Amino acid sequence: PVHRVCLDDFYIGKYEVTQGQWQQIAGTNPTYSQYGTNFPIHSVSWEDVQAFSQALSKLTGQVYRLPPEAEWEYACRSGGKREKWAGTNEAAAVDRYANHSTFLTGPGHLLPVGQKLPNGLGLYTIGGNIGEWVADTYAEDAYGRHAMHNPVYLSQVPAKVWRGGTRFHSQAGCRCVARWAMPSLEAGKGYPSMTWNFDWHGFRMVRT
């Protein structure tokens, strides 16, 4: 449901975290499609990202983390605007902002960061290219359970949320409101492990 929230200030990466950045912090590159250091890291699980953010926070003395859904959607909508896709409401213009399944370019159809137009906050490919992990546990009605101030939904269900769509999704899958669970939920039961990683999952970092 549409609802009003209040968010404290935060910084969010203008690009998805790249393979080069991951290699610099983690020392390895688990990405299935290793095209180059300026391509977004993917093939990483939600748990992998927690370890990365902890290592980055320790190295820099800053607090880095995944954005909750509310922060992510606010950023995707160019600062809470009524945008259907990041940067636009016009279906004919989506290809200029998002790398999705009807606009396949680049090696393996994955693009380096910064290759599309940014949205109103200067964020690149927050729709399409790779799916982006967020901090929340998945529930279909999570937005109905949100607190007003800095909401994040957490529970014991193993499934975590990812947002933004991927290069494999249509325009509909790249909308600001589109959301998925991984591992997916079947008949209300989540898979037992969050260590799964897939070729289309990456992330961008938030700094408080």
PDB file of C-alpha atoms in Angstrom:
ATOM      1  CA  PRO A   1       0.000   0.000   0.000  1.00  0.00           C
ATOM      2  CA  VAL A   2       1.012   3.603  -0.588  1.00  0.00           C
ATOM      3  CA  HIS A   3       2.090   5.050   2.735  1.00  0.00           C
ATOM      4  CA  ARG A   4       4.093   7.934   4.163  1.00  0.00           C
ATOM      5  CA  VAL A   5       7.446   7.380   5.871  1.00  0.00           C
ATOM      6  CA  CYS A   6      10.129   9.644   7.322  1.00  0.00           C
ATOM      7  CA  LEU A   7      13.767   8.817   6.543  1.00  0.00           C
ATOM      8  CA  ASP A   8      16.896  10.172   8.168  1.00  0.00           C
ATOM      9  CA  ASP A   9      19.643  11.472   5.865  1.00  0.00           C
ATOM     10  CA  PHE A  10      21.728   8.867   4.054  1.00  0.00           C
ATOM     11  CA  TYR A  11      24.246   8.624   1.231  1.00  0.00           C
ATOM     12  CA  ILE A  12      23.704   5.999  -1.466  1.00  0.00           C
ATOM     13  CA  GLY A  13      26.107   4.891  -4.175  1.00  0.00           C
ATOM     14  CA  LYS A  14      25.536   6.486  -7.584  1.00  0.00           C
ATOM     15  CA  TYR A  15      26.572   3.150  -9.137  1.00  0.00           C
ATOM     16  CA  GLU A  16      26.178  -0.486  -8.205  1.00  0.00           C
ATOM     17  CA  VAL A  17      29.260  -1.790  -6.403  1.00  0.00           C
ATOM     18  CA  THR A  18      31.690  -2.905  -9.105  1.00  0.00           C
ATOM     19  CA  GLN A  19      33.745  -6.046  -9.496  1.00  0.00           C
ATOM     20  CA  GLY A  20      36.895  -3.979  -9.007  1.00  0.00           C
ATOM     21  CA  GLN A  21      35.619  -2.552  -5.717  1.00  0.00           C
ATOM     22  CA  TRP A  22      34.617  -5.988  -4.482  1.00  0.00           C
ATOM     23  CA  GLN A  23      38.016  -7.409  -5.417  1.00  0.00           C
ATOM     24  CA  GLN A  24      39.771  -4.579  -3.562  1.00  0.00           C
ATOM     25  CA  ILE A  25      37.861  -5.250  -0.320  1.00  0.00           C
ATOM     26  CA  ALA A  26      37.198  -8.995  -0.430  1.00  0.00           C
ATOM     27  CA  GLY A  27      40.313 -10.095  -2.307  1.00  0.00           C
ATOM     28  CA  THR A  28      38.354 -12.360  -4.672  1.00  0.00           C
ATOM     29  CA  ASN A  29      35.846 -12.003  -7.483  1.00  0.00           C
ATOM     30  CA  PRO A  30      33.017 -14.559  -7.299  1.00  0.00           C
ATOM     31  CA  THR A  31      31.180 -13.081 -10.284  1.00  0.00           C
ATOM     32  CA  TYR A  32      30.036 -15.594 -12.884  1.00  0.00           C
ATOM     33  CA  SER A  33      30.520 -13.081 -15.723  1.00  0.00           C
ATOM     34  CA  GLN A  34      33.903 -11.415 -15.146  1.00  0.00           C
ATOM     35  CA  TYR A  35      33.926  -8.872 -17.961  1.00  0.00           C
ATOM     36  CA  GLY A  36      35.959  -6.196 -16.208  1.00  0.00           C
ATOM     37  CA  THR A  37      36.494  -4.160 -13.070  1.00  0.00           C
ATOM     38  CA  ASN A  38      33.924  -1.514 -14.067  1.00  0.00           C
ATOM     39  CA  PHE A  39      31.071  -4.004 -14.380  1.00  0.00           C
ATOM     40  CA  PRO A  40      28.761  -4.466 -11.385  1.00  0.00           C
ATOM     41  CA  ILE A  41      29.514  -7.284  -8.990  1.00  0.00           C
ATOM     42  CA  HIS A  42      26.875 -10.014  -9.108  1.00  0.00           C
ATOM     43  CA  SER A  43      26.590 -13.697  -8.233  1.00  0.00           C
ATOM     44  CA  VAL A  44      26.783 -12.643  -4.566  1.00  0.00           C
ATOM     45  CA  SER A  45      24.357 -13.663  -1.838  1.00  0.00           C
ATOM     46  CA  TRP A  46      22.753 -11.420   0.758  1.00  0.00           C
ATOM     47  CA  GLU A  47      25.119 -12.926   3.337  1.00  0.00           C
ATOM     48  CA  ASP A  48      28.129 -12.209   1.108  1.00  0.00           C
ATOM     49  CA  VAL A  49      27.078  -8.562   1.039  1.00  0.00           C
ATOM     50  CA  GLN A  50      26.873  -8.420   4.846  1.00  0.00           C
ATOM     51  CA  ALA A  51      30.487  -9.583   5.080  1.00  0.00           C
ATOM     52  CA  PHE A  52      31.544  -7.047   2.444  1.00  0.00           C
ATOM     53  CA  SER A  53      29.822  -4.125   4.192  1.00  0.00           C
ATOM     54  CA  GLN A  54      31.370  -5.089   7.532  1.00  0.00           C
ATOM     55  CA  ALA A  55      34.843  -5.249   5.980  1.00  0.00           C
ATOM     56  CA  LEU A  56      34.335  -1.894   4.231  1.00  0.00           C
ATOM     57  CA  SER A  57      33.063  -0.283   7.440  1.00  0.00           C
ATOM     58  CA  LYS A  58      36.050  -1.576   9.394  1.00  0.00           C
ATOM     59  CA  LEU A  59      38.506  -0.390   6.752  1.00  0.00           C
ATOM     60  CA  THR A  60      37.069   3.129   6.444  1.00  0.00           C
ATOM     61  CA  GLY A  61      35.765   3.788   9.956  1.00  0.00           C
ATOM     62  CA  GLN A  62      32.364   4.671   8.392  1.00  0.00           C
ATOM     63  CA  VAL A  63      29.097   2.739   8.608  1.00  0.00           C
ATOM     64  CA  TYR A  64      28.244   1.058   5.297  1.00  0.00           C
ATOM     65  CA  ARG A  65      25.159  -1.111   4.858  1.00  0.00           C
ATOM     66  CA  LEU A  66      22.396  -2.155   2.498  1.00  0.00           C
ATOM     67  CA  PRO A  67      19.460   0.243   2.126  1.00  0.00           C
ATOM     68  CA  PRO A  68      16.120  -0.882   3.529  1.00  0.00           C
ATOM     69  CA  GLU A  69      13.318  -1.016   0.978  1.00  0.00           C
ATOM     70  CA  ALA A  70      12.003   2.395   2.004  1.00  0.00           C
ATOM     71  CA  GLU A  71      15.373   4.084   1.401  1.00  0.00           C
ATOM     72  CA  TRP A  72      15.873   2.192  -1.846  1.00  0.00           C
ATOM     73  CA  GLU A  73      12.448   3.125  -3.211  1.00  0.00           C
ATOM     74  CA  TYR A  74      12.840   6.758  -2.159  1.00  0.00           C
ATOM     75  CA  ALA A  75      16.175   6.857  -4.029  1.00  0.00           C
ATOM     76  CA  CYS A  76      14.774   4.995  -7.040  1.00  0.00           C
ATOM     77  CA  ARG A  77      11.966   7.547  -7.310  1.00  0.00           C
ATOM     78  CA  SER A  78      14.467  10.408  -7.579  1.00  0.00           C
ATOM     79  CA  GLY A  79      13.782  11.503  -4.010  1.00  0.00           C
ATOM     80  CA  GLY A  80      10.223  10.286  -3.481  1.00  0.00           C
ATOM     81  CA  LYS A  81       8.748  11.637  -6.721  1.00  0.00           C
ATOM     82  CA  ARG A  82       5.797   9.944  -8.413  1.00  0.00           C
ATOM     83  CA  GLU A  83       7.996   8.080 -10.901  1.00  0.00           C
ATOM     84  CA  LYS A  84       6.990   4.713 -12.336  1.00  0.00           C
ATOM     85  CA  TRP A  85      10.587   3.957 -13.356  1.00  0.00           C
ATOM     86  CA  ALA A  86      13.772   5.513 -12.023  1.00  0.00           C
ATOM     87  CA  GLY A  87      14.049   8.804 -13.898  1.00  0.00           C
ATOM     88  CA  THR A  88      10.845   8.714 -15.941  1.00  0.00           C
ATOM     89  CA  ASN A  89       7.127   7.996 -16.176  1.00  0.00           C
ATOM     90  CA  GLU A  90       7.251   7.452 -19.929  1.00  0.00           C
ATOM     91  CA  ALA A  91       7.450   3.869 -21.200  1.00  0.00           C
ATOM     92  CA  ALA A  92       9.100   5.096 -24.408  1.00  0.00           C
ATOM     93  CA  ALA A  93      11.961   6.602 -22.361  1.00  0.00           C
ATOM     94  CA  VAL A  94      12.752   3.610 -20.109  1.00  0.00           C
ATOM     95  CA  ASP A  95      15.516   2.322 -22.414  1.00  0.00           C
ATOM     96  CA  ARG A  96      17.446   5.520 -21.753  1.00  0.00           C
ATOM     97  CA  TYR A  97      17.568   4.796 -18.004  1.00  0.00           C
ATOM     98  CA  ALA A  98      17.302   1.007 -17.564  1.00  0.00           C
ATOM     99  CA  ASN A  99      19.090  -1.967 -19.120  1.00  0.00           C
ATOM    100  CA  HIS A 100      16.305  -4.524 -19.520  1.00  0.00           C
ATOM    101  CA  SER A 101      15.335  -7.473 -21.687  1.00  0.00           C
ATOM    102  CA  THR A 102      14.137  -5.499 -24.696  1.00  0.00           C
ATOM    103  CA  PHE A 103      17.406  -3.553 -24.922  1.00  0.00           C
ATOM    104  CA  LEU A 104      20.195  -6.134 -24.916  1.00  0.00           C
ATOM    105  CA  THR A 105      23.658  -4.652 -25.455  1.00  0.00           C
ATOM    106  CA  GLY A 106      27.196  -5.243 -24.251  1.00  0.00           C
ATOM    107  CA  PRO A 107      28.989  -8.511 -23.401  1.00  0.00           C
ATOM    108  CA  GLY A 108      26.556 -11.015 -21.981  1.00  0.00           C
ATOM    109  CA  HIS A 109      23.947  -8.217 -22.060  1.00  0.00           C
ATOM    110  CA  LEU A 110      25.435  -6.783 -18.859  1.00  0.00           C
ATOM    111  CA  LEU A 111      26.565  -3.150 -18.965  1.00  0.00           C
ATOM    112  CA  PRO A 112      29.395  -1.420 -17.094  1.00  0.00           C
ATOM    113  CA  VAL A 113      28.212   1.065 -14.495  1.00  0.00           C
ATOM    114  CA  GLY A 114      27.258   4.552 -15.651  1.00  0.00           C
ATOM    115  CA  GLN A 115      26.199   3.624 -19.194  1.00  0.00           C
ATOM    116  CA  LYS A 116      22.599   4.885 -19.009  1.00  0.00           C
ATOM    117  CA  LEU A 117      21.067   8.187 -17.989  1.00  0.00           C
ATOM    118  CA  PRO A 118      20.885   8.803 -14.215  1.00  0.00           C
ATOM    119  CA  ASN A 119      17.628   9.437 -12.401  1.00  0.00           C
ATOM    120  CA  GLY A 120      16.851  12.719 -10.662  1.00  0.00           C
ATOM    121  CA  LEU A 121      19.248  11.956  -7.786  1.00  0.00           C
ATOM    122  CA  GLY A 122      22.126  11.071 -10.124  1.00  0.00           C
ATOM    123  CA  LEU A 123      21.811   7.299  -9.608  1.00  0.00           C
ATOM    124  CA  TYR A 124      22.635   5.039 -12.539  1.00  0.00           C
ATOM    125  CA  THR A 125      20.765   1.845 -13.540  1.00  0.00           C
ATOM    126  CA  ILE A 126      18.901   1.562 -10.262  1.00  0.00           C
ATOM    127  CA  GLY A 127      16.386  -0.049 -12.605  1.00  0.00           C
ATOM    128  CA  GLY A 128      17.597  -3.018 -14.643  1.00  0.00           C
ATOM    129  CA  ASN A 129      21.122  -4.350 -15.328  1.00  0.00           C
ATOM    130  CA  ILE A 130      21.374  -6.289 -12.040  1.00  0.00           C
ATOM    131  CA  GLY A 131      18.928  -6.844  -9.208  1.00  0.00           C
ATOM    132  CA  GLU A 132      19.864  -5.075  -5.979  1.00  0.00           C
ATOM    133  CA  TRP A 133      19.750  -6.634  -2.523  1.00  0.00           C
ATOM    134  CA  VAL A 134      18.140  -4.548   0.213  1.00  0.00           C
ATOM    135  CA  ALA A 135      18.171  -5.021   3.983  1.00  0.00           C
ATOM    136  CA  ASP A 136      14.621  -6.305   4.517  1.00  0.00           C
ATOM    137  CA  THR A 137      13.176  -9.729   5.095  1.00  0.00           C
ATOM    138  CA  TYR A 138      10.485 -10.516   2.554  1.00  0.00           C
ATOM    139  CA  ALA A 139       6.788 -10.427   3.382  1.00  0.00           C
ATOM    140  CA  GLU A 140       4.073  -9.734   0.843  1.00  0.00           C
ATOM    141  CA  ASP A 141       2.450  -7.271   3.257  1.00  0.00           C
ATOM    142  CA  ALA A 142       5.662  -5.777   4.679  1.00  0.00           C
ATOM    143  CA  TYR A 143       4.693  -2.243   3.617  1.00  0.00           C
ATOM    144  CA  GLY A 144       1.496  -2.590   5.643  1.00  0.00           C
ATOM    145  CA  ARG A 145       3.627  -3.278   8.728  1.00  0.00           C
ATOM    146  CA  HIS A 146       5.997  -0.338   8.330  1.00  0.00           C
ATOM    147  CA  ALA A 147       6.695   2.113  11.099  1.00  0.00           C
ATOM    148  CA  MET A 148       6.630   5.790  10.160  1.00  0.00           C
ATOM    149  CA  HIS A 149      10.293   6.495  10.963  1.00  0.00           C
ATOM    150  CA  ASN A 150      13.107   4.656   9.097  1.00  0.00           C
ATOM    151  CA  PRO A 151      11.041   1.511   8.458  1.00  0.00           C
ATOM    152  CA  VAL A 152      12.688  -1.840   7.827  1.00  0.00           C
ATOM    153  CA  TYR A 153      10.884  -5.169   8.005  1.00  0.00           C
ATOM    154  CA  LEU A 154      12.810  -8.026   9.639  1.00  0.00           C
ATOM    155  CA  SER A 155      11.583 -11.491  10.597  1.00  0.00           C
ATOM    156  CA  GLN A 156      12.812 -15.074  10.922  1.00  0.00           C
ATOM    157  CA  VAL A 157      11.746 -15.961   7.376  1.00  0.00           C
ATOM    158  CA  PRO A 158      14.955 -16.741   5.423  1.00  0.00           C
ATOM    159  CA  ALA A 159      13.940 -14.900   2.255  1.00  0.00           C
ATOM    160  CA  LYS A 160      15.435 -11.458   1.679  1.00  0.00           C
ATOM    161  CA  VAL A 161      14.245  -8.758  -0.687  1.00  0.00           C
ATOM    162  CA  TRP A 162      15.848  -7.579  -3.894  1.00  0.00           C
ATOM    163  CA  ARG A 163      14.660  -4.696  -6.011  1.00  0.00           C
ATOM    164  CA  GLY A 164      15.117  -2.934  -9.327  1.00  0.00           C
ATOM    165  CA  GLY A 165      14.780  -5.683 -11.898  1.00  0.00           C
ATOM    166  CA  THR A 166      17.612  -7.020 -14.049  1.00  0.00           C
ATOM    167  CA  ARG A 167      18.800  -7.141 -17.638  1.00  0.00           C
ATOM    168  CA  PHE A 168      16.579 -10.229 -17.983  1.00  0.00           C
ATOM    169  CA  HIS A 169      13.376  -8.421 -16.944  1.00  0.00           C
ATOM    170  CA  SER A 170      10.847  -6.510 -19.004  1.00  0.00           C
ATOM    171  CA  GLN A 171       9.989  -2.878 -18.345  1.00  0.00           C
ATOM    172  CA  ALA A 172       7.382  -4.003 -15.814  1.00  0.00           C
ATOM    173  CA  GLY A 173      10.036  -5.794 -13.781  1.00  0.00           C
ATOM    174  CA  CYS A 174      12.157  -2.640 -13.624  1.00  0.00           C
ATOM    175  CA  ARG A 175       9.468  -0.413 -12.074  1.00  0.00           C
ATOM    176  CA  CYS A 176      10.226   1.344  -8.795  1.00  0.00           C
ATOM    177  CA  VAL A 177       7.544  -0.727  -7.028  1.00  0.00           C
ATOM    178  CA  ALA A 178       8.636  -4.172  -8.258  1.00  0.00           C
ATOM    179  CA  ARG A 179       9.988  -6.422  -5.499  1.00  0.00           C
ATOM    180  CA  TRP A 180      11.038 -10.060  -5.151  1.00  0.00           C
ATOM    181  CA  ALA A 181      12.103 -12.577  -2.538  1.00  0.00           C
ATOM    182  CA  MET A 182      15.205 -14.761  -2.734  1.00  0.00           C
ATOM    183  CA  PRO A 183      15.199 -17.576  -1.907  1.00  0.00           C
ATOM    184  CA  SER A 184      11.684 -17.464  -3.299  1.00  0.00           C
ATOM    185  CA  LEU A 185       8.740 -18.401  -1.097  1.00  0.00           C
ATOM    186  CA  GLU A 186       6.589 -21.360  -2.102  1.00  0.00           C
ATOM    187  CA  ALA A 187       3.285 -21.917  -0.304  1.00  0.00           C
ATOM    188  CA  GLY A 188       4.549 -19.683   2.488  1.00  0.00           C
ATOM    189  CA  LYS A 189       7.733 -21.708   3.071  1.00  0.00           C
ATOM    190  CA  GLY A 190      11.177 -20.278   2.403  1.00  0.00           C
ATOM    191  CA  TYR A 191      14.200 -22.292   1.357  1.00  0.00           C
ATOM    192  CA  PRO A 192      16.447 -23.102   4.341  1.00  0.00           C
ATOM    193  CA  SER A 193      19.584 -21.219   3.294  1.00  0.00           C
ATOM    194  CA  MET A 194      20.362 -17.621   2.350  1.00  0.00           C
ATOM    195  CA  THR A 195      23.762 -18.565   0.947  1.00  0.00           C
ATOM    196  CA  TRP A 196      22.367 -18.999  -2.541  1.00  0.00           C
ATOM    197  CA  ASN A 197      23.772 -16.620  -5.126  1.00  0.00           C
ATOM    198  CA  PHE A 198      22.657 -16.029  -8.681  1.00  0.00           C
ATOM    199  CA  ASP A 199      24.074 -14.379 -11.755  1.00  0.00           C
ATOM    200  CA  TRP A 200      21.722 -11.394 -11.510  1.00  0.00           C
ATOM    201  CA  HIS A 201      22.080 -10.253  -7.871  1.00  0.00           C
ATOM    202  CA  GLY A 202      24.274  -7.334  -6.866  1.00  0.00           C
ATOM    203  CA  PHE A 203      23.821  -4.245  -4.724  1.00  0.00           C
ATOM    204  CA  ARG A 204      24.687  -0.622  -4.017  1.00  0.00           C
ATOM    205  CA  MET A 205      25.909   0.620  -0.658  1.00  0.00           C
ATOM    206  CA  VAL A 206      24.438   3.134   1.741  1.00  0.00           C
ATOM    207  CA  ARG A 207      26.569   5.148   4.162  1.00  0.00           C
ATOM    208  CA  THR A 208      24.864   6.605   7.220  1.00  0.00           C
TER     209      THR A 208
END
